[in-house]
Short mmCIF file of C-alpha atoms in Angstrom, two decimals:
data_model
loop_
_atom_site.label_atom_id
_atom_site.label_comp_id
_atom_site.label_asym_id
_atom_site.label_seq_id
_atom_site.Cartn_x
_atom_site.Cartn_y
_atom_site.Cartn_z
CA MET A 1 13.08 9.47 -11.20
CA SER A 2 9.31 9.64 -11.29
CA THR A 3 7.16 8.25 -8.46
CA PRO A 4 5.59 4.84 -9.29
CA ARG A 5 1.94 4.30 -8.93
CA ILE A 6 0.98 3.61 -5.32
CA THR A 7 -2.07 1.51 -4.44
CA LEU A 8 -3.28 0.74 -0.90
CA TYR A 9 -5.70 -2.02 0.04
CA THR A 10 -7.03 -1.03 3.41
CA ALA A 11 -9.77 -1.69 6.03
CA ARG A 12 -11.58 0.99 7.92
CA ASN A 13 -10.51 0.20 11.46
CA CYS A 14 -6.93 -0.89 10.69
CA PRO A 15 -4.27 1.16 12.52
CA HIS A 16 -1.51 0.05 10.20
CA CYS A 17 -3.53 1.21 7.24
CA LYS A 18 -4.00 4.58 8.90
CA ARG A 19 -0.22 4.83 9.41
CA ALA A 20 0.42 3.86 5.75
CA LYS A 21 -1.96 6.60 4.53
CA GLN A 22 -0.25 9.12 6.89
CA TYR A 23 3.15 8.13 5.62
CA PHE A 24 2.23 8.78 1.95
CA GLN A 25 0.34 12.01 2.83
CA HIS A 26 3.29 13.30 4.93
CA ARG A 27 5.58 12.71 1.93
CA GLY A 28 3.11 14.48 -0.41
CA LEU A 29 2.62 11.33 -2.46
CA ARG A 30 -0.62 10.56 -4.27
CA PHE A 31 -2.08 7.10 -3.82
CA GLN A 32 -5.20 5.20 -4.73
CA GLU A 33 -6.92 3.49 -1.80
CA PHE A 34 -9.35 0.54 -1.87
CA ASP A 35 -11.21 -0.56 1.21
CA VAL A 36 -11.48 -4.37 1.09
CA GLU A 37 -14.48 -4.31 3.47
CA GLN A 38 -16.55 -1.91 1.30
CA ASN A 39 -15.44 -2.46 -2.27
CA ALA A 40 -16.24 -5.78 -4.03
CA ARG A 41 -13.69 -5.28 -6.70
CA ALA A 42 -11.08 -4.62 -4.06
CA GLN A 43 -12.07 -7.79 -2.32
CA LYS A 44 -11.58 -9.77 -5.46
CA ALA A 45 -8.13 -8.24 -6.05
CA PHE A 46 -7.12 -8.85 -2.39
CA ALA A 47 -8.17 -12.54 -2.75
CA ARG A 48 -6.10 -12.89 -5.91
CA PHE A 49 -3.04 -11.64 -4.00
CA GLY A 50 -3.59 -14.34 -1.43
CA ALA A 51 -3.09 -11.65 1.14
CA ARG A 52 -3.94 -12.45 4.78
CA GLY A 53 -4.17 -8.98 6.23
CA VAL A 54 -4.20 -5.24 5.42
CA PRO A 55 -2.64 -3.08 4.43
CA VAL A 56 -1.44 -4.44 1.16
CA ILE A 57 0.67 -1.82 -0.56
CA LEU A 58 1.59 -1.83 -4.25
CA VAL A 59 4.47 0.54 -5.31
CA GLY A 60 4.51 -0.04 -9.00
CA ASP A 61 4.67 -3.83 -9.45
CA ILE A 62 6.16 -4.39 -6.00
CA ARG A 63 3.82 -5.69 -3.33
CA ILE A 64 4.37 -5.04 0.39
CA ASP A 65 2.25 -6.87 2.98
CA GLY A 66 1.83 -4.66 5.99
CA PHE A 67 3.19 -1.20 6.68
CA ASP A 68 7.06 -1.37 6.44
CA ARG A 69 8.36 2.14 6.57
CA GLN A 70 12.01 1.10 5.96
CA ARG A 71 11.03 -0.91 2.85
CA LEU A 72 8.89 1.93 1.63
CA ASP A 73 11.69 4.46 2.25
CA ALA A 74 14.07 2.25 0.14
CA LEU A 75 11.64 1.79 -2.65
CA LEU A 76 10.70 5.41 -2.98
CA ASN A 77 14.33 6.55 -2.64
CA GLY A 78 15.41 4.06 -5.29
CA THR A 79 17.63 2.12 -3.03
CA ASP A 80 15.60 -1.12 -2.83
CA ASP A 81 16.84 -4.09 -4.89
CA ALA A 82 13.39 -5.75 -5.20
#
């Protein structure tokens, strides 16, 4: 099973964003990060999601609001039914 594309929408001083990045780095997974405070395109995408906070994590087409280690483990291990 190949790893799906991982995208993170973050903010600089967000502790949950930092934990999410560390999670992916620890697992050796590549991800694309967009800072919603610094990047206008990221702000627009974030607004389209209707998100209320960061991080917003996209694993393939699946969106996770917040850092949810158990859900991420399930998705990346292929055991999530979403």
